[in-house]
Structures are given as structure tokens and as C-alpha cells.
Short mmCIF file of C-alpha atoms in Angstrom, two decimals:
data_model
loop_
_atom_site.label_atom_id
_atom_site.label_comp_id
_atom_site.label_asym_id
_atom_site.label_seq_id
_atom_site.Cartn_x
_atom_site.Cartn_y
_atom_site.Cartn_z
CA UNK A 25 0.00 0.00 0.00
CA UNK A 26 1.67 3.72 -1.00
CA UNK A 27 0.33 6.13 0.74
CA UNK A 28 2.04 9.62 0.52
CA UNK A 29 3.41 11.27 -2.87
CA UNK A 30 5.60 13.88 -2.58
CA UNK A 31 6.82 16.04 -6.00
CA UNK A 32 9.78 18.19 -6.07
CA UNK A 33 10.87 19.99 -8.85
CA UNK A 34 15.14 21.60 -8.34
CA UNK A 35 16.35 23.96 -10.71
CA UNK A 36 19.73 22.85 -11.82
CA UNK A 37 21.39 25.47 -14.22
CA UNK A 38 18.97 25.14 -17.33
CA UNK A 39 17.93 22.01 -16.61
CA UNK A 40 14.95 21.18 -14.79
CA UNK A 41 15.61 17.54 -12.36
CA UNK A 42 12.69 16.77 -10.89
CA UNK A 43 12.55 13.65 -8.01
CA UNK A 44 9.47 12.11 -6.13
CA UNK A 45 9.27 10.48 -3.41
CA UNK A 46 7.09 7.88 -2.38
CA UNK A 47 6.60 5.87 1.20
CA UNK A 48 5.25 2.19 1.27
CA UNK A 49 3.77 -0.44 4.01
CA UNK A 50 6.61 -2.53 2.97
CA UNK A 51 8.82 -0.38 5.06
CA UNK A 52 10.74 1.78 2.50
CA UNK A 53 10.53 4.99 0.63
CA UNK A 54 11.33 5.43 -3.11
CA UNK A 55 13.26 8.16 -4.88
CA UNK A 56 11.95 8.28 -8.82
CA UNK A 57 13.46 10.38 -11.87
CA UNK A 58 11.19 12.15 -14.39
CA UNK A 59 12.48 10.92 -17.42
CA UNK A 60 10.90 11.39 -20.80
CA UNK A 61 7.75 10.83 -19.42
CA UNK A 62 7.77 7.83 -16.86
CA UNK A 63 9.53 8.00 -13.78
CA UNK A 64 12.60 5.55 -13.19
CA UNK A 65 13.08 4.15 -9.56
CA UNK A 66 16.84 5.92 -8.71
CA UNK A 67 16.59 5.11 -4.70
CA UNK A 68 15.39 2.59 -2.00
CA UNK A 69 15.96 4.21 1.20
CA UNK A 70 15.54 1.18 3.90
CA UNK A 71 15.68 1.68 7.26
CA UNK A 72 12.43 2.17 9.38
CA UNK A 73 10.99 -1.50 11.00
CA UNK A 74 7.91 -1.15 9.19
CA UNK A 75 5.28 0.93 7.46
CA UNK A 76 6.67 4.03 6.48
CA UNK A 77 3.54 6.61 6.68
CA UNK A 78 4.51 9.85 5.04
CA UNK A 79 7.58 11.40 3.16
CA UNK A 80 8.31 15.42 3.06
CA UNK A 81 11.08 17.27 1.53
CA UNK A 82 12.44 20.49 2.53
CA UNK A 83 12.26 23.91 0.93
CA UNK A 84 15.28 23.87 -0.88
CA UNK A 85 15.00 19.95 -1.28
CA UNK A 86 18.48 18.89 0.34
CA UNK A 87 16.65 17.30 3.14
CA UNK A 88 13.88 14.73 2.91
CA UNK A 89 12.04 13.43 6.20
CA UNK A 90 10.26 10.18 6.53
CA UNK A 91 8.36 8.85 9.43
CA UNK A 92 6.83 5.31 10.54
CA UNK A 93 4.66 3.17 12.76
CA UNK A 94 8.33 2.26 14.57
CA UNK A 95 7.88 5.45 16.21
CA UNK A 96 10.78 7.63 14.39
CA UNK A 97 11.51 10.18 12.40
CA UNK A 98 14.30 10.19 9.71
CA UNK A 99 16.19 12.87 7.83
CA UNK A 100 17.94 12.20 4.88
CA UNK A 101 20.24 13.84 3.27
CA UNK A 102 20.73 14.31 -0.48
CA UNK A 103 23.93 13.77 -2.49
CA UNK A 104 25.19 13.69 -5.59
CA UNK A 105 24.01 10.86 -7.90
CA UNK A 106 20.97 10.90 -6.53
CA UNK A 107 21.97 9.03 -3.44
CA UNK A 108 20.42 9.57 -0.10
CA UNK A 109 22.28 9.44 3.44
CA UNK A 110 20.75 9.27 6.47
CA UNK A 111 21.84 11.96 8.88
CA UNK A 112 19.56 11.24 11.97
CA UNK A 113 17.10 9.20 13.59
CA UNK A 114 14.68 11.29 15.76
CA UNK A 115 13.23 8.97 18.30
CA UNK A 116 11.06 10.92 21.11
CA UNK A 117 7.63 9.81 19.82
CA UNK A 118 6.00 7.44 21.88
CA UNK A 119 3.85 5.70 19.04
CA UNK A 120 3.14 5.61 15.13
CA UNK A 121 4.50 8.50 13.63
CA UNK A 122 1.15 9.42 10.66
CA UNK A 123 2.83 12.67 9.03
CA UNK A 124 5.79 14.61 8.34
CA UNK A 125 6.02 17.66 7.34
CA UNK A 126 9.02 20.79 6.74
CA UNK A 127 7.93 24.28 7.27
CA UNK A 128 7.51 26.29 3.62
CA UNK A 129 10.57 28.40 4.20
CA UNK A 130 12.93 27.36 7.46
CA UNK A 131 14.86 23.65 7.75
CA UNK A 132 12.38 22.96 10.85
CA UNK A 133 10.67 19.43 10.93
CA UNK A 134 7.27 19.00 12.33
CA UNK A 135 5.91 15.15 12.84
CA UNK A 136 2.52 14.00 14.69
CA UNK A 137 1.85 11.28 16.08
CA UNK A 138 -0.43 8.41 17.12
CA UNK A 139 0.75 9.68 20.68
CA UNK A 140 -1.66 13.06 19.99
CA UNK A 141 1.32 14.98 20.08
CA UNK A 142 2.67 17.16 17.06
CA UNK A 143 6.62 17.80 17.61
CA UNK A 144 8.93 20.27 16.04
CA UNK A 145 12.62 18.81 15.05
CA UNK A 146 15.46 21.43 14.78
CA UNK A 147 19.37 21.07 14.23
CA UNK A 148 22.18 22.22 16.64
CA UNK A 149 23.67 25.34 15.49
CA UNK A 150 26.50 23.42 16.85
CA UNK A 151 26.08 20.33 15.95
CA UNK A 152 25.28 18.52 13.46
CA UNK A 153 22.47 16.61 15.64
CA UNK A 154 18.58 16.91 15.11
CA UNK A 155 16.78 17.55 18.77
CA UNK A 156 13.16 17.42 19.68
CA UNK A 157 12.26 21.38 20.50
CA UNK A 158 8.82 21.75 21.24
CA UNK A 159 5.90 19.21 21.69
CA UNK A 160 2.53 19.74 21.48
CA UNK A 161 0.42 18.04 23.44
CA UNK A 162 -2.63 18.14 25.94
CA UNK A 163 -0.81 20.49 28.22
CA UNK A 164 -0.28 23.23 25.38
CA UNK A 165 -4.54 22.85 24.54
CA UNK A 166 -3.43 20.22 22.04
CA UNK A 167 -5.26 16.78 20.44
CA UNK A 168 -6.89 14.25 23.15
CA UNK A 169 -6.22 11.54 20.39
CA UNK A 170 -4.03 10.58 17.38
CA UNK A 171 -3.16 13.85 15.29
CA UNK A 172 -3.10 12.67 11.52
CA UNK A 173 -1.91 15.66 9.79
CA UNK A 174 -0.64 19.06 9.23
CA UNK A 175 -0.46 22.34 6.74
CA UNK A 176 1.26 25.28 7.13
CA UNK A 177 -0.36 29.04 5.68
CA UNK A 178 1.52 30.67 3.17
CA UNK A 179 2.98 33.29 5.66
CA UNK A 180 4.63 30.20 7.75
CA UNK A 181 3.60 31.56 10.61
CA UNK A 182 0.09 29.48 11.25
CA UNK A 183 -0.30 25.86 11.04
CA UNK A 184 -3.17 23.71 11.45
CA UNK A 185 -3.68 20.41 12.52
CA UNK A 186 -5.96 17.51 12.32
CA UNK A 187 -7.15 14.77 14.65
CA UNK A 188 -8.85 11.35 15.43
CA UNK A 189 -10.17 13.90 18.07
CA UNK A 190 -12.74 15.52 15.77
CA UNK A 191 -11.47 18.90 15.90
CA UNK A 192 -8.85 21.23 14.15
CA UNK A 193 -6.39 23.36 15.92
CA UNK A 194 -4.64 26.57 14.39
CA UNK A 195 -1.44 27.35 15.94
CA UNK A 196 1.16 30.38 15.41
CA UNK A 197 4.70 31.43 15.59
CA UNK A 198 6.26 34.57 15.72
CA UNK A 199 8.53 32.94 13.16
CA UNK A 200 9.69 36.38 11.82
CA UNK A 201 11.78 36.65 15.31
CA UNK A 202 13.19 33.44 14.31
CA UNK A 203 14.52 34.48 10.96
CA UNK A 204 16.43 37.68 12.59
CA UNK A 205 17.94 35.14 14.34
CA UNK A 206 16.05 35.77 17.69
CA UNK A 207 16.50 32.17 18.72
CA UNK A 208 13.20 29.15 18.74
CA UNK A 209 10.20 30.90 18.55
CA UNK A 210 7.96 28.54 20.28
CA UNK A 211 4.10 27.28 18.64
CA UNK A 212 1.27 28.17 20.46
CA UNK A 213 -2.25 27.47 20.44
CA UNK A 214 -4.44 30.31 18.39
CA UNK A 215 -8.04 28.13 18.40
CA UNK A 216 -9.31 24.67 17.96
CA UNK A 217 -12.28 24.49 15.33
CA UNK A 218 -14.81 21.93 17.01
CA UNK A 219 -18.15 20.19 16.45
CA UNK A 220 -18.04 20.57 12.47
CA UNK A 221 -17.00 16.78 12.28
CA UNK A 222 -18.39 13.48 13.69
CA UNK A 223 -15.80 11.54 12.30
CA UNK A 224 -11.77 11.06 12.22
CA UNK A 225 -9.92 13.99 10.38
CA UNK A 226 -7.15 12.33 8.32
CA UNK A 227 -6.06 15.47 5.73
CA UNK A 228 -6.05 19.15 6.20
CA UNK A 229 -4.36 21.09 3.87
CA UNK A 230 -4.05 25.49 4.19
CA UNK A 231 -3.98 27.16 0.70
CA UNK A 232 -2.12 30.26 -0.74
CA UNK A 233 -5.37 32.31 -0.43
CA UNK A 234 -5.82 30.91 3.25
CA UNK A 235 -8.53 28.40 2.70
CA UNK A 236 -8.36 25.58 5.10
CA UNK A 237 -9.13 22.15 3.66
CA UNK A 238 -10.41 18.88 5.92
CA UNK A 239 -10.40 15.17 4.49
CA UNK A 240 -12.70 12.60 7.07
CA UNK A 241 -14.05 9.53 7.47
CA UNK A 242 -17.58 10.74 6.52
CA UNK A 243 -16.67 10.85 2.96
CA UNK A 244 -16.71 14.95 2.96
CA UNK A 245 -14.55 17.76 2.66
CA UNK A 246 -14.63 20.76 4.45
CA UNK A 247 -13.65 24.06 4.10
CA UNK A 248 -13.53 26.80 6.56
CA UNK A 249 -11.81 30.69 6.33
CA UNK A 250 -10.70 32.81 9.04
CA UNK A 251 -14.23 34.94 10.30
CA UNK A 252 -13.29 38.20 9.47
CA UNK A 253 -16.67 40.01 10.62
CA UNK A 254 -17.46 41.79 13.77
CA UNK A 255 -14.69 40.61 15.80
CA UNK A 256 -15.35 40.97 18.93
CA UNK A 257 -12.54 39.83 21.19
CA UNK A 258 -9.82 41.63 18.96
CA UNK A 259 -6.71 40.22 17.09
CA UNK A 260 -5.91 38.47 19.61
CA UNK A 261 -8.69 35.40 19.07
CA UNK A 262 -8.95 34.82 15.80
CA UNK A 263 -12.28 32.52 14.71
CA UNK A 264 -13.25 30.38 11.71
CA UNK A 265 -16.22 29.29 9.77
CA UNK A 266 -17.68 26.84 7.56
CA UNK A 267 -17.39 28.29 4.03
CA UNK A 268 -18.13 24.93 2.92
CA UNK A 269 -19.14 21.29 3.35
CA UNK A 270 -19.18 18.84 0.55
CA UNK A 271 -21.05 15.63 2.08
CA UNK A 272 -20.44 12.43 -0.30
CA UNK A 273 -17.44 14.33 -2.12
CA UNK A 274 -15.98 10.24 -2.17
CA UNK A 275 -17.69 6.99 -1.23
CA UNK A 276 -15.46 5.99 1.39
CA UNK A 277 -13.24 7.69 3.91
CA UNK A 278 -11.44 10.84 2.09
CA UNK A 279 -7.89 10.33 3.10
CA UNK A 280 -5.92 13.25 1.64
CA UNK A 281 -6.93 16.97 0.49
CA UNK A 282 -4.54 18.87 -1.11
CA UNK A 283 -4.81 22.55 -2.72
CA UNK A 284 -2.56 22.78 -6.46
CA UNK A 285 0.39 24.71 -6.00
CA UNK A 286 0.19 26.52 -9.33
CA UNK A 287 -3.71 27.57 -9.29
CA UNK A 288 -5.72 28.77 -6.54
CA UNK A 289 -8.90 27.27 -6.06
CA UNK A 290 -8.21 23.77 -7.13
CA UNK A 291 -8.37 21.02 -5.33
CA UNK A 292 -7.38 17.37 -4.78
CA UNK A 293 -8.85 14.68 -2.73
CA UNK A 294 -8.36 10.95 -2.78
CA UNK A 295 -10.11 8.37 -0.81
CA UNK A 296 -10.70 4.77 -0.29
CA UNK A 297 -12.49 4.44 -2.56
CA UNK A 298 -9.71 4.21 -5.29
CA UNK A 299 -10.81 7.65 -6.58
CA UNK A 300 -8.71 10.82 -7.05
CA UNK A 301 -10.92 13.85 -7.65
CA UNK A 302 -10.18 17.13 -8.65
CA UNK A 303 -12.35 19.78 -7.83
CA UNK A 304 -13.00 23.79 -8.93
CA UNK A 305 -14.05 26.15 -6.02
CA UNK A 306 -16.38 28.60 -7.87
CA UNK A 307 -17.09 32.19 -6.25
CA UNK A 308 -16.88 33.00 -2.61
CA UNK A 309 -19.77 35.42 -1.42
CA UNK B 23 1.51 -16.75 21.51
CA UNK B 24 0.86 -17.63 25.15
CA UNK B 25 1.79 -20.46 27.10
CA UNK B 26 -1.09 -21.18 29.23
CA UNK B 27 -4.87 -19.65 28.53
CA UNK B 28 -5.25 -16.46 29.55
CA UNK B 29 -8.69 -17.44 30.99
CA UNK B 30 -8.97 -21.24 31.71
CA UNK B 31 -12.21 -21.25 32.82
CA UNK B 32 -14.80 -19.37 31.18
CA UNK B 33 -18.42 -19.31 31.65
CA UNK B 34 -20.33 -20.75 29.14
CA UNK B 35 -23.59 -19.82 28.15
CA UNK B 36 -26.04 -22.27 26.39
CA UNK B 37 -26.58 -21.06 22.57
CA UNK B 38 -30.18 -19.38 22.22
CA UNK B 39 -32.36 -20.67 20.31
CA UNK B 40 -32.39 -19.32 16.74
CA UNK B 41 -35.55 -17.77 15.36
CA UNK B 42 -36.18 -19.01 11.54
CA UNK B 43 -36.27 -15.24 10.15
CA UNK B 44 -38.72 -14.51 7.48
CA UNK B 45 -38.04 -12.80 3.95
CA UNK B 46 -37.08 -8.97 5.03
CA UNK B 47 -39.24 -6.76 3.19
CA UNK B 48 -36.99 -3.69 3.79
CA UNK B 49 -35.29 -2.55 0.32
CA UNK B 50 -32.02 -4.53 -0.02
CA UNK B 51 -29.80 -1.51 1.30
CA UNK B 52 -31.63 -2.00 4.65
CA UNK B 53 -29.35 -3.12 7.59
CA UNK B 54 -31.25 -5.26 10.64
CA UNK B 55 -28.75 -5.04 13.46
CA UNK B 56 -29.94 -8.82 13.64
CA UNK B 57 -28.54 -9.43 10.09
CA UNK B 58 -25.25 -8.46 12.10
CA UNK B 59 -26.05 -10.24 14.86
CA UNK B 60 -26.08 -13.36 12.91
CA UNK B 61 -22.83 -12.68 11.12
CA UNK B 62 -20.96 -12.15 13.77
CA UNK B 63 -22.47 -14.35 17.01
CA UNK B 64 -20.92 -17.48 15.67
CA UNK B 65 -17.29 -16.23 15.54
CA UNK B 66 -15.37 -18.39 17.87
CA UNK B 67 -13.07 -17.26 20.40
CA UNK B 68 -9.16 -17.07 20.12
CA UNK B 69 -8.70 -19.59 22.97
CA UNK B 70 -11.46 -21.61 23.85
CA UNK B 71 -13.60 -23.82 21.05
CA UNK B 72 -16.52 -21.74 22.16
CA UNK B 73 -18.39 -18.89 19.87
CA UNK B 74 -18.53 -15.58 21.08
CA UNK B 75 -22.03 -15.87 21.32
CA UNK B 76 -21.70 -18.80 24.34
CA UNK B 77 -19.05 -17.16 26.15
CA UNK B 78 -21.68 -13.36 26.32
CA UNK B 79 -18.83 -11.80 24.84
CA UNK B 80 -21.56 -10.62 22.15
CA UNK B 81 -25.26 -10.38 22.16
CA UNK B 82 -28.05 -8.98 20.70
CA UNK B 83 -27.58 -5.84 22.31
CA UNK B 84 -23.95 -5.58 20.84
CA UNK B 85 -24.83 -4.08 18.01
CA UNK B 86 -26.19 -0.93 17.39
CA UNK B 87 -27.06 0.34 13.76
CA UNK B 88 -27.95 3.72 12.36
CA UNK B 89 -29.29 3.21 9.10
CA UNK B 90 -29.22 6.95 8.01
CA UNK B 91 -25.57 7.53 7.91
CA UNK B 92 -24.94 4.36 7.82
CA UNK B 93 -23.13 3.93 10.78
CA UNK B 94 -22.54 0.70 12.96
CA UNK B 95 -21.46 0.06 16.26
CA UNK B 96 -20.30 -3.47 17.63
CA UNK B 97 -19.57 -3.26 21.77
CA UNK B 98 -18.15 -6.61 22.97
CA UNK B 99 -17.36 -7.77 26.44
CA UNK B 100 -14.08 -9.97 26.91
CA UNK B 101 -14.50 -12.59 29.60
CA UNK B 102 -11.90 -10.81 32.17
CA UNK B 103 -10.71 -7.57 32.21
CA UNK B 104 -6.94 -8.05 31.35
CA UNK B 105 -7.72 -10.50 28.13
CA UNK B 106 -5.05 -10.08 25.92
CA UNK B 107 -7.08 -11.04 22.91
CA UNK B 108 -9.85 -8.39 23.28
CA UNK B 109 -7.46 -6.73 20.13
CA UNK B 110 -7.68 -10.20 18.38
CA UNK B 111 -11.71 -10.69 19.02
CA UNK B 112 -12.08 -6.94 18.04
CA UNK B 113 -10.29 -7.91 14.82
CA UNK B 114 -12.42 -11.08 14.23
CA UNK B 115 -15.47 -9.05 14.13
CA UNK B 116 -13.99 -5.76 11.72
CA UNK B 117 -13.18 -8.03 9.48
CA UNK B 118 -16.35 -10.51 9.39
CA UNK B 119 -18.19 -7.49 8.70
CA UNK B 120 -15.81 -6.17 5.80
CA UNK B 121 -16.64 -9.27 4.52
CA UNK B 122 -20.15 -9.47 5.01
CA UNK B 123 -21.80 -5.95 4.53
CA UNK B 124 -20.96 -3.45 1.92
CA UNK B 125 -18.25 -0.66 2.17
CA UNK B 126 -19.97 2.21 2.53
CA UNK B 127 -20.75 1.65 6.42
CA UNK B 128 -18.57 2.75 8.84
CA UNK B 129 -18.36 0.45 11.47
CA UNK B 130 -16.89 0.96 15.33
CA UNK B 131 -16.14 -1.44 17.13
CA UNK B 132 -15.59 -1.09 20.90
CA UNK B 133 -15.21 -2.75 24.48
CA UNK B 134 -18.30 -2.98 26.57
CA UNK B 135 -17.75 0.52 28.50
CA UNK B 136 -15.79 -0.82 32.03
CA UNK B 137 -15.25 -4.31 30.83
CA UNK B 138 -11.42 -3.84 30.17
CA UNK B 139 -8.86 -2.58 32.05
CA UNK B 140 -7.28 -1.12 29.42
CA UNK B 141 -10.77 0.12 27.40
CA UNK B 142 -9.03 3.43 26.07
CA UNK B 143 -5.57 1.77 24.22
CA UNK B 144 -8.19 -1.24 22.84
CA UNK B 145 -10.57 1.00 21.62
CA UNK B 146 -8.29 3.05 19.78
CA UNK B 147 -6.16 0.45 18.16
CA UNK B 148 -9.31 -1.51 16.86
CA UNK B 149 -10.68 1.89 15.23
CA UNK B 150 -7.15 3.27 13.50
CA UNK B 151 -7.54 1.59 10.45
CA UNK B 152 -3.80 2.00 9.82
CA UNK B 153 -2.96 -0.34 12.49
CA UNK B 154 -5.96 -2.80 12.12
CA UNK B 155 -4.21 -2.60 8.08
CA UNK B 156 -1.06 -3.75 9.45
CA UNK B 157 -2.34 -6.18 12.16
CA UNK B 158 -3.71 -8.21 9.37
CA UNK B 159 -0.52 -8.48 7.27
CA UNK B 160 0.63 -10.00 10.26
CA UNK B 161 0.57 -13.27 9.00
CA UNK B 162 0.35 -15.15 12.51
CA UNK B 163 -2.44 -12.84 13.50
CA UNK B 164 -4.05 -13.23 10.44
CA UNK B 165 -4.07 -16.81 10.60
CA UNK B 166 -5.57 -16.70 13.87
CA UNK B 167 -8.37 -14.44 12.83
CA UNK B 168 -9.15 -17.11 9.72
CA UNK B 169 -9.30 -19.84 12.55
CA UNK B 170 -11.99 -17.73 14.79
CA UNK B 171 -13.73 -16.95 11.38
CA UNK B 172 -14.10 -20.72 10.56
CA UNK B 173 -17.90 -21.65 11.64
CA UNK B 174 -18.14 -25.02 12.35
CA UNK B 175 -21.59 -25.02 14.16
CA UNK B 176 -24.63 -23.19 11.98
#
């Protein structure tokens, strides 16, 4: 069973290489070439004790992470010749490891977990070691059960995540303090959107235009925006609502949502079912 | 898997008595939690040549149905509260009823609420579909579930 795809396109010069990555059951992860239109199998990167859930690459695609039910994270490294070394293996998670994911713009690694934690992976300026430096969990208002995915905004600053806990929680940075150099700037908890599913939330996905996408296991998608009208509690408490619900968008459990990275307003979705669907948002009132 | 039984001496219950059922009427998308019922009550148990039907680890009252969203829940109630094979029962019955009824229900399936000591980690492994996916590629497990799934006694 694959379950994550991963594209990445690197600008090389004139030429245009372009790798994807894809994660397996059988325990491995699978580097591909675009080459005259098929993709050739370059890598096998072995390693994790079994299913390998989800595969992200970083920003400027030197790094790729991959995560697994053995509880771990890995980071690989690429180098030339399309070979892949593994440069650490982030244990801290206390069960399955469902998603990982870089942030847009900064070499930080975020993972959640089975454990209902999300945590957030950065390297020693020192060292060349990976450490855990922030969890999210109960304590911080985070998930009461397994956390399946997350999605950053465009800004970087605002992520959301998913849950078998039936809500979605928006957190934020002040990641511009981190770019000056200001040191971590911790994740906190901004608002947790609750009661708009009855079901597990497996995808979320934030797009350019800041339209949050949900994938569950009552066959719908979901999408809310940030309420801009008559706030009443100030910046401070931001608030979402429904902008839309598509019941039946699949005929099983919709597994992944993801916005297209070239045009705004398109969607993917793919479900048990076997189906991928792409779909058009028309007008916003 | 374990040396001696994890519960050597369980109570069992004589089968009930099975009412002939007449030709449903109901349009052939309708689900009678007593359709599941029957699919399910003659599963026998990991350890003990028993169905979970004798041992009251299901009856009729395990299974609750909501037709509209097509939703169904199975609660079952292991024989002790430390059984190691509530996962492996819980397993039996997800996939007797992949097999039986069509895909488009989502089914739960759950411990009898204070009937295991560990009610919160069972419940949760039996509904992550992820792990009850990789439980089954587990070839020993898997064979183990075929061997419950077996009905010798109709």
C-alpha cells in the first residue's frame, strides 16, 4: 500500500531535475526520476521496522524526512548521484508516527503522532544533531487523540492540525523573530475548530489564499476561512467558519486533500475508494 | 503466543435458540442489526472452542445500527478484564463485517464501557484503520483471525 506522494521539482542550471518520493507499508521509501515521461526508480531508502507513513522534503529539497509506525523520524540527506544518506534518527515519539512535514521556508521538521502529540525537530547550530524542540500536546490545549496531519499558511507563521479527536487546531509562531535570528520561537495554540465533524480527520491542507481544507471519514470535505466580521474579542482570538461542506465528495473515507500549488482554487482529494478527484471552487460570497 | 490460557475457565452460556427469520421486506440496502447479529455471534473465540455468542462476549444488544448515515457500532465484552485477545476478538469481528456488509458503512467497534482494564488503548487500536491494516498483514495474527472466522456449528 503507497500512501504519501511527494513532487519536487530543483532547478539545476537550465535544466529542470525533478525527483518524487514515495513511502510504502513494505517499510521503505522510493526516490523516482522524471524521465521522458515515466519516472525511473533511482533510490530505496531502507531503514524504518515497518510501514513508512509519510515522506516530506524540505524547501530547498536537500533534506527529505520520513516517518513510521516504529515510532521515528528520519532525515535524509541528499547527495550527488541521486543518493540519499541518512543523517539522523529522531526517536522521542512514543507511538506511530502518521505525518511529516518541513515548514515552507525554514529547515524545521514537524511530525505527529499516534501519541496526539505534534513535535517540532530542529538542528544544533552546533552540531550537526537533530533535537526534539517543542511538543505539542494536551498540556499546550493540544489533540486528546491521534493527530493525523498538518499544513502550514503561506505566511509560515500558522499551522493547522488535524485529529482522530474531531477537531482542528490553528497554531502560530512569531517565526519572523526566528529568521532575525532571535533564537526558537515557540508554537502556540491560536483556536481549535470543534463540532463541524463526527468523524476522524485524516487530511487538512491550508492554501495560498488561506482556505483551510479537511479530508474525514464521513466521505466529505470541508472548508472553513478565518471569520473576518465583527470581531469581537480583537486580534488576539482569531475565529473560523464553515465556508463549505461537501457531504459524499468520495464513497469511502477521504484520506488526503490537497490545494494545487500553481492555481488557486483547485483542489485534490483521494479516498478509499480508489478515486482521485479534482475539484474547482467557484465564487466566494 | 501464550503459554497457558489467559482465561482457563470461562463461563459458558447455552446457545439461544435461533428464530427461523422470514423474507425482510426492507429494500435490499436496509441493515437489521440482527442481520449483524447473525454474522458475527458465531465467531469463535481465540482460545477456547466456544463462539462468542456462548461465552456473552456478544449479544443482541452488541450491536447498534444507524441506518441513516450508515453507521454501525459493535460493543463486545471480553471474559476478564486483562484478556489479551480483546485486540484479536475486536479484529475477528472488523473483518467478518468487511466481509459481510458493503463498504460504505462505517463500522466501530468497541469494548463494553468498564469491561477492560485497558478500554481506552483497545478501543483506539481496533478503530485506526492504519494499524488494524497492518495487524492483518501480520501473518500469525491473520491466521488466527481465519481460525476464529471458521464456523463449524450453523
Amino acid at each position: 500500500m503507497n500512501r504519501t506522494l511527494e513532487l519536487l521539482g530543483l532547478l539545476r542550471g537550465r535544466r529542470v531535475r525533478k525527483l518524487l518520493a514515495t513511502v510504502s507499508f513494505d517499510a521503505t521509501a522510493a526516490i523516482w526520476k522524471h524521465a521522458g515521461g515515466d519516472f525511473d526508480c533511482v533510490s530505496t531508502l531502507e531503514g524504518h521496522e515497518n510501514e513508512v507513513k509519510s515522506v516530506s522534503w524540505n524547501a530547498s529539497g536537500s533534506l527529505l524526512a520520513t516517518c513510521s509506525r516504529d515510532k521515528s523520524v528520519w532525515i535524509w540527506e541528499v547527495l550527488p548521484g541521486n543518493e540519499f544518506e541518512c543523517v539522523s534518527v529522531l526517536q522521542g515519539h512514543t507511538q506511530d508516527v502518521k505525518m511529516v512535514q518541513w515548514h515552507p521556508f525554514l529547515d524545521i521538521l514537524f511530525s505527529c503522532s499516534y501519541d496526539n502529540t505534534v513535535k517540532v525537530w530542529a538542528e544544533d547550530i552546533d552540531s550537526d544533531d537533530w533535537h526534539c524542540v517543542q511538543t505539542l500536546g494536551e498540556s499546550n490545549n493540544g489533540h486528546s487523540s491521534t493527530v493525523w496531519a498538518l499544513s502550514f499558511n503561506s505566511a509560515g507563521d500558522e499551522m493547522v492540525t488535524c485529529s482522530d479527536d474531531l477537531t482542528l487546531k490553528v497554531w502560530k509562531s512569531e517565526i519572523q523573530k526566528q529568521q532575525v535570528g532571535d533564537g526558537y520561537a515557540p508554537w502556540k495554540h491560536l483556536c481549535t475548530l470543534t463540532g463541524y465533524h463526527d468523524r476522524t480527520i485524516f487530511s487538512v491542507h491550508w492554501s495560498r489564499d488561506g482556505i483551510i481544507a479537511s479530508g474525514a471519514a464521513d466521505d466529505a470535505i470541508r472548508l472553513f476561512v478565518e471569520n473576518k466580521d465583527g470581531q469581537v474579542d480583537g486580534p488576539s482570538s482569531p475565529s473560523y467558519k464553515l465556508l463549505l461542506k461537501k457531504e459524499k465528495a468520495h464513497d469511502m473515507d477521504v484520506n488526503s486533500v490537497q490545494w494545487s500549488s500553481k492555481e488557486t482554487r483547485l483542489l485534490a482529494s483521494a479516498s478509499d475508494d480508489g478515486a482521485i478527484k479534482i475539484w474547482k471552487l467557484e465564487s466566494i460570497s | 503466543m501464550t503459554i497457558g490460557l489467559i482465561n482457563a475457565n470461562p463461563i459458558v452460556h447455552a446457545k439461544k435458540e435461533r428464530i427461523a427469520r422470514t423474507e425482510d421486506l426492507h429494500c435490499d440496502d436496509a441493515v437489521d442489526p440482527l442481520d449483524i447479529y447473525d454474522s458475527v455471534r458465531d465467531i469463535r473465540d481465540p482460545e477456547h472452542p466456544y463462539s462468542l455468542e456462548q461465552l456473552s462476549v456478544l449479544s443482541e444488544e452488541s450491536v447498534t445500527v444507524d441506518e441513516k448515515r450508515g453507521r454501525i457500532l459493535i460493543t463486545f465484552t471480553p471474559t476478564i478484564q486483562h484478556c489479551s485477545m480483546a485486540t484479536v476478538i475486536g479484529l475477528c469481528l472488523r473483518v467478518k463485517l468487511m466481509n459481510s456488509f458493503p463498504p460504505h458503512f462505517k463500522v466501530d467497534i468497541k469494548v463494553s464501557p468498564g469491561s477492560h482494564a485497558n478500554e481506552e488503548s483497545v478501543n483506539k487500536q481496533l478503530n485506526d484503520k492504519e494499524r488494524v491494516a497492518a495487524a492483518l498483514e501480520n501473518p500469525n495474527l491473520r491466521q488466527l483471525v481465519d481460525e476464529c472466522l471458521q464456523s463449524n456449528d450453523l
